[in-house]
Amino acid sequence: MSPFLDVLSQYDVLGAFWVNIQLTFWGALVALGIGTVLAIMRISPLLSLQWAGKAYVNIIRNTPLTVIMTFLVLAIWTQLSITLSRDFTTNFFLFAVIGLGVYHAAFVCEAIRSGVNTVPVGQAEAARAIGLPFLAAARIIVLPQAFRGAIAPLGNTLIALLKNSTVAAAASVSTETSSVMKTMIEFHADYRWQVFLTFAIGFVILVIPIGLATTWLSSRLAVRR
Amino acid sequence: MSASVLFDAPGPRGRRAMAIGNLVGAVVVLGLLAWVLVVLSGKGQLAAGLWRTATDPRAWEFYYLPGLQNTLRAAAFATVGAVVFGVLFGVGRLSALRPVRWVCSIIVEFLRAVPVLLMMVFLNALFGIGLKAVISDSAFTAVVVALVLYNGSVIAELVRAGVGNLPRGQAEAGLSLGLTRGQTLRSVQLPQALIAMLPAVISQLVVVLKDSALGQLIGYKELLRSAQILASGGGNPLQALFVIAVLFILLNVVLSFVAGRLARRLSSRTSAKPQAGQGVGPGIVVTRAGAVDEP
């Protein structure tokens, strides 16, 4: 075991996980922002916005994340020469964050919509009865309850986002876990089982608390009806 | 709650406001699209030559179609494997024997928490180095096995949830006829659960197809990889990626449609509720009482 520990200490494994956690954090912020706007568009009275929201969700949900990541780097960066940062590494990191955010926004939108479905019709009717227009009714009455009902699916999306942050490898982020693991396995083939299990258990350790926390939160914050 | 309750049936003024709003919304959306097109043409990306090389018959013959074939081949093998794996482990998790239940649960939970890409990279190395003599195409095998392990564990959950969603009377009837628990599971509950989960399995195929594109990162020549190779020669990554994105989207939309139709057709064949869902993407999705929600 100790020669394996030597191998392990040559690489910044914790740093790699930290990159994935950062990707997840920023990606989640972007996804939450876009996803909320999309959800409001999809429940709004305006047909054109409903269609635009629906088109976004259907297109993005059916496109592989790997394709989106590759597109960002190969098409947006090399072809259109749009650069997000002068620093090479930061540039790829930002592209990966955008890719993760854009992709998971579609799932966030659907999670919030499923949350809206947990709000009883009477609530919206009451909002209308006291004279609230759409945006006010959505903002004050429906969305706060919808978010509380959407915590479990949002938690699932967050777990998905964490695991998908490894796909940042397709956007040339070479410091995240899957890229580091690949290098380690290539140079230390004898320890491939140990290397894989180290990274796999790392993800198990990260995923389980998120699952437990969102389950706990969703039952605690559920609106009793 | 249906969304339409959020707003009143509009009167004349409301209708006018909505018409204006619709128009503004449409203009904004179309304006964004137009802006994208203007930027693209400003960079010369709308040049006919670039699109011609991306849609040339030879591009289809030598790049897209072989890539598509490889993608579908991996997806087909992975789906069959995942269903077998899923049924085995799903039944394992329902077993009356505690050790069997535990072992199956630990394996399924572990496989669902590990990113598919990590499994692919590892399996590729495992097959490529250790089992070189036995496995000729290590990238293909790695893609298939990784997809089987992840999606199989999702299907195992679907089996469990399918049995859990059956009305309790089904099992009670089986037991009162004198069947053992195992017999009830095999001859009453499982057949109905399998029918109920069929649409969800087809939805899961969308996830399998999408995840097969991860094979690109370990050098499997699937659709995305072929597009990249084509683009590196033609200097047209934007166009080539656009073509394959359309292919992926079309395939997946058709699959989702079939799943939805099948769910409606099958609803009379089982006492559980067949639901198409969206395929349990990358997330872990078991909520109360083992019911499977989809993100």
Coordinates of C-alpha atoms in Angstrom, one line a residue:
Chain A
M1 CA 0.0 0.0 0.0
S2 CA 2.8 2.4 0.8
P3 CA 4.2 2.6 -2.7
F4 CA 0.7 3.5 -3.8
L5 CA 0.6 6.3 -1.2
D6 CA 3.8 7.6 -2.8
V7 CA 2.1 7.6 -6.2
L8 CA -0.9 9.4 -4.7
S9 CA 1.3 12.1 -3.1
Q10 CA 2.8 12.9 -6.4
Y11 CA -0.5 14.2 -7.7
D12 CA -2.8 16.9 -6.4
V13 CA -5.9 14.6 -5.9
L14 CA -7.6 16.9 -3.4
G15 CA -6.9 19.9 -5.7
A16 CA -8.6 18.0 -8.6
F17 CA -11.7 17.4 -6.5
W18 CA -11.6 21.1 -5.5
V19 CA -11.7 22.1 -9.2
N20 CA -14.8 19.9 -9.7
I21 CA -16.4 21.4 -6.6
Q22 CA -15.8 24.9 -7.9
L23 CA -17.1 23.9 -11.4
T24 CA -20.2 22.6 -9.7
F25 CA -20.7 25.7 -7.6
W26 CA -20.4 28.2 -10.4
G27 CA -22.2 25.9 -12.8
A28 CA -25.1 25.6 -10.3
L29 CA -25.4 29.4 -10.0
V30 CA -25.6 29.8 -13.8
A31 CA -28.0 26.9 -14.1
L32 CA -30.2 28.2 -11.3
G33 CA -30.3 31.7 -12.9
I34 CA -31.1 30.6 -16.5
G35 CA -33.4 27.8 -15.2
T36 CA -35.6 30.1 -13.1
V37 CA -36.0 32.5 -16.0
L38 CA -36.9 29.6 -18.3
A39 CA -39.5 28.2 -15.7
I40 CA -41.1 31.6 -15.5
M41 CA -41.2 31.8 -19.3
R42 CA -42.8 28.4 -19.5
I43 CA -45.6 29.2 -17.0
S44 CA -46.1 32.8 -18.3
P45 CA -49.3 33.7 -20.3
L46 CA -47.3 34.8 -23.3
L47 CA -47.2 32.1 -26.0
S48 CA -44.0 33.3 -27.6
L49 CA -42.1 33.0 -24.3
Q50 CA -43.7 29.6 -23.6
W51 CA -42.5 28.3 -27.0
A52 CA -39.0 29.7 -26.5
G53 CA -38.7 28.1 -23.1
K54 CA -40.0 24.8 -24.4
A55 CA -37.7 24.9 -27.4
Y56 CA -34.7 25.6 -25.1
V57 CA -35.5 22.7 -22.8
N58 CA -36.2 20.2 -25.5
I59 CA -33.1 21.1 -27.5
I60 CA -30.7 21.2 -24.7
R61 CA -32.0 18.1 -22.9
N62 CA -31.5 16.0 -26.0
T63 CA -28.0 17.2 -26.7
P64 CA -25.1 15.4 -25.1
L65 CA -23.2 17.6 -22.6
T66 CA -20.0 16.4 -24.3
V67 CA -21.2 17.9 -27.5
I68 CA -22.0 21.2 -25.8
M69 CA -18.5 21.3 -24.1
T70 CA -16.7 20.4 -27.4
F71 CA -18.8 23.0 -29.2
L72 CA -17.8 25.7 -26.7
V73 CA -14.1 25.1 -27.1
L74 CA -13.9 24.1 -30.8
A75 CA -16.5 26.4 -32.3
I76 CA -16.8 29.4 -29.9
W77 CA -13.2 29.6 -28.8
T78 CA -11.2 28.5 -31.9
Q79 CA -13.6 29.5 -34.7
L80 CA -15.2 32.6 -33.3
S81 CA -12.1 33.5 -31.2
I82 CA -14.3 34.5 -28.3
T83 CA -12.1 34.5 -25.2
L84 CA -13.4 34.7 -21.7
S85 CA -10.1 35.3 -19.9
R86 CA -6.6 36.0 -20.9
D87 CA -5.4 33.2 -18.6
F88 CA -5.4 30.0 -20.5
T89 CA -6.6 27.8 -17.7
T90 CA -9.2 30.2 -16.5
N91 CA -10.6 30.6 -20.0
F92 CA -11.3 26.8 -20.2
F93 CA -12.7 26.8 -16.7
L94 CA -15.1 29.5 -17.6
F95 CA -16.2 27.7 -20.8
A96 CA -16.8 24.6 -18.7
V97 CA -18.9 26.5 -16.2
I98 CA -21.0 28.0 -19.0
G99 CA -21.4 24.6 -20.6
L100 CA -22.5 23.0 -17.3
G101 CA -24.8 25.9 -16.6
V102 CA -26.5 26.0 -20.0
Y103 CA -27.0 22.2 -19.9
H104 CA -28.4 21.9 -16.4
A105 CA -30.6 24.9 -16.7
A106 CA -33.0 22.8 -18.8
F107 CA -33.2 20.3 -15.8
V108 CA -33.5 23.1 -13.3
C109 CA -36.4 24.5 -15.3
E110 CA -38.2 21.2 -15.3
A111 CA -37.5 20.8 -11.6
I112 CA -39.0 24.1 -10.8
R113 CA -42.0 23.3 -13.0
S114 CA -42.5 20.1 -11.1
G115 CA -42.4 22.2 -8.0
V116 CA -45.1 24.5 -9.4
N117 CA -47.2 21.4 -9.9
T118 CA -47.2 20.8 -6.2
V119 CA -48.9 24.2 -5.5
P120 CA -52.6 23.7 -5.3
V121 CA -54.8 25.5 -7.8
G122 CA -56.6 27.3 -5.0
Q123 CA -53.4 29.2 -4.1
A124 CA -53.2 30.8 -7.6
E125 CA -57.0 31.4 -7.6
A126 CA -56.7 33.2 -4.3
A127 CA -53.8 35.3 -5.6
R128 CA -56.0 36.2 -8.6
A129 CA -59.0 36.9 -6.3
I130 CA -57.1 39.5 -4.3
G131 CA -56.2 41.2 -7.6
L132 CA -52.5 40.2 -8.1
P133 CA -51.3 40.3 -11.7
F134 CA -49.3 37.3 -13.1
L135 CA -45.8 38.4 -12.2
A136 CA -46.8 39.4 -8.6
A137 CA -48.8 36.1 -8.1
A138 CA -45.8 34.1 -9.4
R139 CA -43.3 36.0 -7.3
I140 CA -45.2 36.2 -4.0
I141 CA -47.5 33.2 -4.0
V142 CA -46.5 30.5 -6.4
L143 CA -42.7 30.5 -6.8
P144 CA -41.8 30.5 -3.1
Q145 CA -43.9 27.4 -2.5
A146 CA -42.8 25.9 -5.8
F147 CA -39.1 26.2 -4.8
R148 CA -39.8 24.4 -1.5
G149 CA -41.6 21.7 -3.5
A150 CA -38.7 21.5 -6.0
I151 CA -35.9 20.9 -3.5
A152 CA -35.7 17.2 -4.0
P153 CA -35.5 17.4 -7.9
L154 CA -33.2 20.4 -7.6
G155 CA -30.9 18.3 -5.3
N156 CA -30.9 15.5 -7.9
T157 CA -29.9 18.1 -10.6
L158 CA -27.1 19.3 -8.3
I159 CA -25.8 15.7 -7.9
A160 CA -26.0 15.3 -11.6
L161 CA -24.1 18.6 -12.1
L162 CA -21.4 17.4 -9.7
K163 CA -20.9 14.1 -11.5
N164 CA -21.1 15.8 -14.9
S165 CA -18.4 18.3 -13.9
T166 CA -16.0 15.5 -14.9
V167 CA -17.1 16.2 -18.5
A168 CA -15.2 19.5 -18.3
A169 CA -12.4 17.3 -19.6
A170 CA -14.1 17.8 -23.0
A171 CA -13.6 21.5 -22.5
S172 CA -9.9 21.0 -21.9
V173 CA -10.0 21.5 -18.2
S174 CA -7.0 19.3 -17.4
T175 CA -6.9 19.8 -13.6
E176 CA -10.3 18.2 -12.8
T177 CA -10.7 14.6 -11.5
S178 CA -11.2 12.6 -14.6
S179 CA -8.3 14.2 -16.4
V180 CA -6.0 13.7 -13.4
M181 CA -7.2 10.2 -12.9
K182 CA -6.5 9.4 -16.6
T183 CA -2.9 10.7 -16.3
M184 CA -2.4 8.8 -13.1
I185 CA -3.6 5.5 -14.6
E186 CA -1.5 6.0 -17.7
F187 CA 1.7 6.5 -15.7
H188 CA 1.0 4.0 -13.0
A189 CA -0.9 1.2 -14.6
D190 CA 0.0 -1.2 -11.8
Y191 CA -2.2 0.8 -9.4
R192 CA -5.1 1.4 -11.7
W193 CA -7.6 -0.3 -9.3
Q194 CA -6.4 1.7 -6.3
V195 CA -6.4 5.0 -8.3
F196 CA -9.9 4.4 -9.6
L197 CA -11.3 3.4 -6.2
T198 CA -9.7 6.5 -4.7
F199 CA -11.5 8.8 -7.1
A200 CA -14.8 6.8 -7.1
I201 CA -14.9 6.8 -3.3
G202 CA -14.2 10.5 -3.4
F203 CA -17.4 11.0 -5.5
V204 CA -19.4 8.7 -3.2
I205 CA -18.3 10.9 -0.3
L206 CA -19.3 14.1 -2.1
V207 CA -22.6 12.8 -3.5
I208 CA -24.1 11.1 -0.4
P209 CA -24.2 14.3 1.8
I210 CA -25.9 16.2 -1.0
G211 CA -28.5 13.5 -1.3
L212 CA -29.1 13.3 2.5
A213 CA -29.2 17.1 2.8
T214 CA -31.7 17.7 0.1
T215 CA -33.9 14.8 1.3
W216 CA -33.8 16.3 4.8
L217 CA -34.4 19.9 3.6
S218 CA -37.2 18.9 1.2
S219 CA -39.1 17.1 4.0
R220 CA -38.4 19.9 6.5
L221 CA -39.4 22.7 4.1
A222 CA -42.3 20.9 2.5
V223 CA -45.5 23.0 2.7
R224 CA -47.9 21.0 4.8
R225 CA -51.1 20.6 3.0
Chain B
M1 CA -51.5 22.7 -10.8
S2 CA -52.1 23.8 -14.3
A3 CA -50.2 26.9 -15.2
S4 CA -53.1 28.5 -16.9
V5 CA -54.8 29.2 -13.5
L6 CA -52.0 31.7 -12.8
F7 CA -53.6 34.3 -14.9
D8 CA -57.2 35.2 -15.7
A9 CA -58.9 34.6 -19.0
P10 CA -58.0 38.1 -20.4
G11 CA -60.6 40.7 -21.3
P12 CA -60.3 43.0 -24.3
R13 CA -57.5 45.1 -22.7
G14 CA -55.7 42.1 -21.4
R15 CA -55.9 40.5 -24.9
R16 CA -54.4 43.6 -26.4
A17 CA -51.6 43.6 -23.8
M18 CA -50.9 40.0 -24.4
A19 CA -50.8 40.4 -28.1
I20 CA -48.3 43.2 -27.6
G21 CA -46.4 41.2 -25.1
N22 CA -46.3 38.2 -27.5
L23 CA -45.0 40.4 -30.2
V24 CA -42.3 41.9 -28.0
G25 CA -41.4 38.4 -26.8
A26 CA -41.2 37.0 -30.3
V27 CA -39.2 40.0 -31.4
V28 CA -36.7 39.6 -28.5
V29 CA -36.3 35.8 -29.2
L30 CA -36.0 36.3 -33.0
G31 CA -33.7 39.3 -32.4
L32 CA -31.4 37.1 -30.3
L33 CA -31.3 34.5 -33.1
A34 CA -30.7 37.2 -35.7
W35 CA -27.9 38.6 -33.6
V36 CA -26.2 35.2 -33.4
L37 CA -26.5 34.9 -37.2
V38 CA -25.0 38.3 -37.7
V39 CA -22.1 37.5 -35.4
L40 CA -21.6 34.2 -37.2
S41 CA -21.6 35.8 -40.7
G42 CA -19.3 38.5 -39.4
K43 CA -16.8 35.8 -38.6
G44 CA -17.4 34.2 -42.0
Q45 CA -19.1 31.1 -40.4
L46 CA -22.1 31.2 -42.8
A47 CA -19.9 30.8 -45.8
A48 CA -21.4 28.3 -48.1
G49 CA -18.1 26.4 -48.5
L50 CA -17.9 25.5 -44.8
W51 CA -21.4 24.2 -44.8
R52 CA -20.9 22.3 -48.0
T53 CA -18.0 20.3 -46.6
A54 CA -20.0 19.6 -43.5
T55 CA -23.0 18.3 -45.4
D56 CA -21.2 16.7 -48.4
P57 CA -22.3 13.1 -49.2
R58 CA -18.7 12.0 -48.6
A59 CA -18.8 13.6 -45.2
W60 CA -21.8 11.4 -44.5
E61 CA -20.3 8.3 -46.1
F62 CA -16.9 8.5 -44.3
Y63 CA -17.6 10.3 -41.1
Y64 CA -21.2 10.8 -39.9
L65 CA -22.7 7.4 -40.8
P66 CA -19.9 5.3 -39.5
G67 CA -19.9 7.5 -36.3
L68 CA -23.7 7.1 -36.0
Q69 CA -23.3 3.4 -36.5
N70 CA -20.8 3.1 -33.7
T71 CA -23.0 5.3 -31.4
L72 CA -26.0 3.1 -32.1
R73 CA -24.0 -0.1 -31.7
A74 CA -22.7 1.0 -28.3
A75 CA -26.2 2.1 -27.3
A76 CA -27.8 -1.1 -28.4
F77 CA -25.3 -3.4 -26.5
A78 CA -25.5 -1.1 -23.5
T79 CA -29.3 -1.1 -23.4
V80 CA -29.5 -4.9 -23.5
G81 CA -26.8 -5.3 -20.9
A82 CA -28.4 -2.6 -18.7
V83 CA -31.8 -4.3 -18.8
V84 CA -30.3 -7.6 -17.8
F85 CA -28.2 -6.0 -15.1
G86 CA -31.1 -4.0 -13.9
V87 CA -33.5 -6.8 -13.6
L88 CA -31.0 -9.0 -11.8
F89 CA -30.0 -6.3 -9.2
G90 CA -33.6 -5.0 -8.9
V91 CA -34.8 -8.5 -8.0
G92 CA -31.7 -8.8 -5.7
R93 CA -32.8 -5.6 -3.8
L94 CA -36.2 -7.1 -3.4
S95 CA -34.9 -10.4 -2.2
A96 CA -36.0 -11.9 1.1
L97 CA -32.5 -12.7 2.0
R98 CA -30.9 -9.8 3.9
P99 CA -27.2 -10.3 2.7
V100 CA -28.3 -10.5 -0.9
R101 CA -30.4 -7.3 -0.5
W102 CA -27.5 -5.5 1.1
V103 CA -24.8 -6.5 -1.4
C104 CA -27.1 -5.5 -4.3
S105 CA -28.0 -2.2 -2.6
I106 CA -24.4 -1.3 -2.0
I107 CA -23.3 -2.1 -5.5
V108 CA -26.3 -0.2 -7.0
E109 CA -25.8 2.9 -4.8
F110 CA -22.0 2.9 -5.5
L111 CA -22.4 2.7 -9.3
R112 CA -24.9 5.5 -9.3
A113 CA -22.6 7.9 -7.4
V114 CA -19.6 7.4 -9.6
P115 CA -19.4 9.6 -12.8
V116 CA -19.8 7.5 -15.9
L117 CA -16.7 9.2 -17.4
L118 CA -14.5 7.9 -14.5
M119 CA -15.7 4.4 -15.1
M120 CA -15.0 4.7 -18.9
V121 CA -11.5 6.0 -18.4
F122 CA -10.8 3.3 -15.8
L123 CA -12.3 0.4 -17.8
N124 CA -10.5 1.6 -20.9
A125 CA -7.2 1.3 -19.1
L126 CA -8.2 -2.0 -17.5
F127 CA -9.2 -3.6 -20.8
G128 CA -6.5 -2.0 -22.8
I129 CA -3.6 -2.9 -20.6
G130 CA -4.7 -5.9 -18.5
L131 CA -7.0 -7.8 -20.8
K132 CA -5.4 -6.8 -24.1
A133 CA -5.3 -10.4 -25.3
V134 CA -9.0 -11.0 -24.7
I135 CA -10.6 -7.7 -25.7
S136 CA -9.7 -6.3 -29.1
D137 CA -11.6 -3.0 -29.0
S138 CA -11.0 -1.7 -25.5
A139 CA -12.6 1.7 -26.1
F140 CA -15.9 0.1 -27.3
T141 CA -16.0 -2.4 -24.5
A142 CA -15.3 0.3 -21.9
V143 CA -18.1 2.5 -23.3
V144 CA -20.6 -0.4 -23.2
V145 CA -19.6 -1.7 -19.8
A146 CA -19.6 1.7 -18.2
L147 CA -23.0 2.5 -19.7
V148 CA -24.3 -0.9 -18.6
L149 CA -23.1 -0.4 -15.0
Y150 CA -24.6 3.1 -14.6
N151 CA -27.9 2.6 -16.5
G152 CA -28.3 -0.9 -15.2
S153 CA -28.3 0.5 -11.7
V154 CA -30.9 3.1 -12.7
I155 CA -33.0 0.3 -14.1
A156 CA -32.6 -1.7 -11.0
E157 CA -34.2 1.2 -9.1
L158 CA -36.9 1.3 -11.7
V159 CA -37.7 -2.4 -11.1
R160 CA -37.8 -1.8 -7.4
A161 CA -40.0 1.3 -7.8
G162 CA -42.2 -0.6 -10.3
V163 CA -42.9 -3.3 -7.8
G164 CA -43.3 -0.8 -5.0
N165 CA -45.9 1.2 -7.0
L166 CA -48.1 -1.8 -7.6
P167 CA -51.3 -1.8 -5.5
R168 CA -50.8 -3.9 -2.3
G169 CA -53.7 -6.1 -3.2
Q170 CA -51.6 -7.7 -6.0
A171 CA -49.2 -9.2 -3.6
E172 CA -51.9 -10.0 -1.0
A173 CA -53.9 -11.9 -3.7
G174 CA -50.8 -13.9 -4.7
L175 CA -50.0 -14.8 -1.1
S176 CA -53.6 -15.7 -0.3
L177 CA -53.6 -18.1 -3.2
G178 CA -50.8 -20.0 -1.4
L179 CA -47.9 -18.7 -3.5
T180 CA -44.7 -18.1 -1.7
R181 CA -43.2 -14.6 -1.6
G182 CA -40.7 -15.5 -4.3
Q183 CA -43.5 -17.0 -6.5
T184 CA -45.7 -13.9 -6.0
L185 CA -42.8 -11.7 -7.0
R186 CA -41.9 -13.8 -10.1
S187 CA -45.4 -14.5 -11.4
V188 CA -47.6 -11.6 -10.3
Q189 CA -45.5 -8.5 -9.4
L190 CA -42.5 -8.6 -11.8
P191 CA -44.4 -9.0 -15.0
Q192 CA -46.6 -6.0 -14.2
A193 CA -43.6 -4.0 -13.0
L194 CA -41.7 -4.8 -16.2
I195 CA -44.6 -3.6 -18.3
A196 CA -44.9 -0.4 -16.2
M197 CA -41.2 0.4 -16.5
L198 CA -40.9 -0.3 -20.3
P199 CA -41.6 3.4 -21.3
A200 CA -39.1 4.5 -18.6
V201 CA -36.5 2.2 -20.0
I202 CA -37.0 3.8 -23.5
S203 CA -36.6 7.2 -21.9
Q204 CA -33.4 5.9 -20.3
L205 CA -32.2 5.1 -23.8
V206 CA -31.9 8.9 -24.4
V207 CA -29.4 9.0 -21.5
V208 CA -27.5 6.0 -22.9
L209 CA -27.3 7.7 -26.3
K210 CA -26.1 11.0 -24.8
D211 CA -23.6 9.4 -22.5
S212 CA -22.2 7.3 -25.4
A213 CA -20.7 10.6 -26.6
L214 CA -18.4 10.5 -23.6
G215 CA -16.7 7.7 -25.5
Q216 CA -15.1 10.5 -27.5
L217 CA -12.8 11.2 -24.5
I218 CA -11.4 7.7 -24.5
G219 CA -11.0 7.6 -28.3
Y220 CA -14.0 5.6 -29.2
K221 CA -15.0 6.6 -32.8
E222 CA -18.6 7.5 -32.1
L223 CA -20.5 10.3 -33.7
L224 CA -18.9 13.2 -31.9
R225 CA -15.4 11.8 -32.5
S226 CA -16.1 11.4 -36.2
A227 CA -17.3 15.0 -36.4
Q228 CA -14.2 16.2 -34.7
I229 CA -12.0 14.3 -37.1
L230 CA -13.9 15.6 -40.0
A231 CA -13.7 19.2 -38.6
S232 CA -10.0 19.0 -38.1
G233 CA -9.5 18.3 -41.8
G234 CA -12.2 20.7 -43.1
G235 CA -11.7 23.6 -40.6
N236 CA -15.4 23.6 -39.9
P237 CA -16.0 22.4 -36.3
L238 CA -19.0 24.7 -35.9
Q239 CA -20.8 23.3 -38.9
A240 CA -19.8 19.6 -38.2
L241 CA -20.8 19.8 -34.6
F242 CA -24.1 21.5 -35.6
V243 CA -24.9 18.5 -37.9
I244 CA -24.3 15.9 -35.3
A245 CA -26.1 17.9 -32.6
V246 CA -29.1 17.8 -34.9
L247 CA -28.7 14.1 -35.3
F248 CA -28.6 13.5 -31.6
I249 CA -31.6 15.7 -30.9
L250 CA -33.7 14.1 -33.6
L251 CA -32.9 10.6 -32.4
N252 CA -33.7 11.5 -28.8
V253 CA -36.9 13.4 -29.6
V254 CA -38.1 10.3 -31.5
L255 CA -37.2 8.1 -28.5
S256 CA -39.0 10.3 -26.0
F257 CA -42.1 10.4 -28.3
V258 CA -42.1 6.6 -28.6
A259 CA -41.8 6.3 -24.8
G260 CA -44.8 8.7 -24.3
R261 CA -46.9 6.8 -26.8
L262 CA -46.0 3.4 -25.3
A263 CA -46.9 4.6 -21.8
R264 CA -50.4 5.4 -22.9
R265 CA -50.8 2.2 -24.9
L266 CA -49.6 0.0 -22.0
S267 CA -51.6 1.6 -19.2
S268 CA -54.4 -1.0 -19.6
R269 CA -52.0 -3.9 -19.3
T270 CA -50.8 -3.4 -15.7
S271 CA -52.2 -2.1 -12.4
A272 CA -49.2 0.1 -11.9
K273 CA -48.8 3.4 -13.7
P274 CA -46.5 3.3 -16.7
Q275 CA -44.7 6.6 -16.9
A276 CA -42.3 7.7 -19.6
G277 CA -40.4 10.2 -17.5
Q278 CA -37.3 11.9 -18.9
G279 CA -34.9 9.1 -18.3
V280 CA -32.9 9.3 -15.1
G281 CA -30.1 11.4 -16.3
P282 CA -27.1 11.8 -14.4
G283 CA -28.7 12.3 -11.0
I284 CA -29.7 10.1 -8.2
V285 CA -33.4 10.1 -8.1
V286 CA -35.1 8.1 -5.5
T287 CA -37.6 9.9 -3.3
R288 CA -40.2 8.8 -0.8
A289 CA -41.0 5.1 -0.6
G290 CA -38.6 4.3 -3.4
A291 CA -40.6 6.1 -6.1
V292 CA -38.4 7.2 -8.9
D293 CA -38.7 10.8 -9.9
E294 CA -36.8 12.2 -12.8
P295 CA -34.7 15.3 -12.9

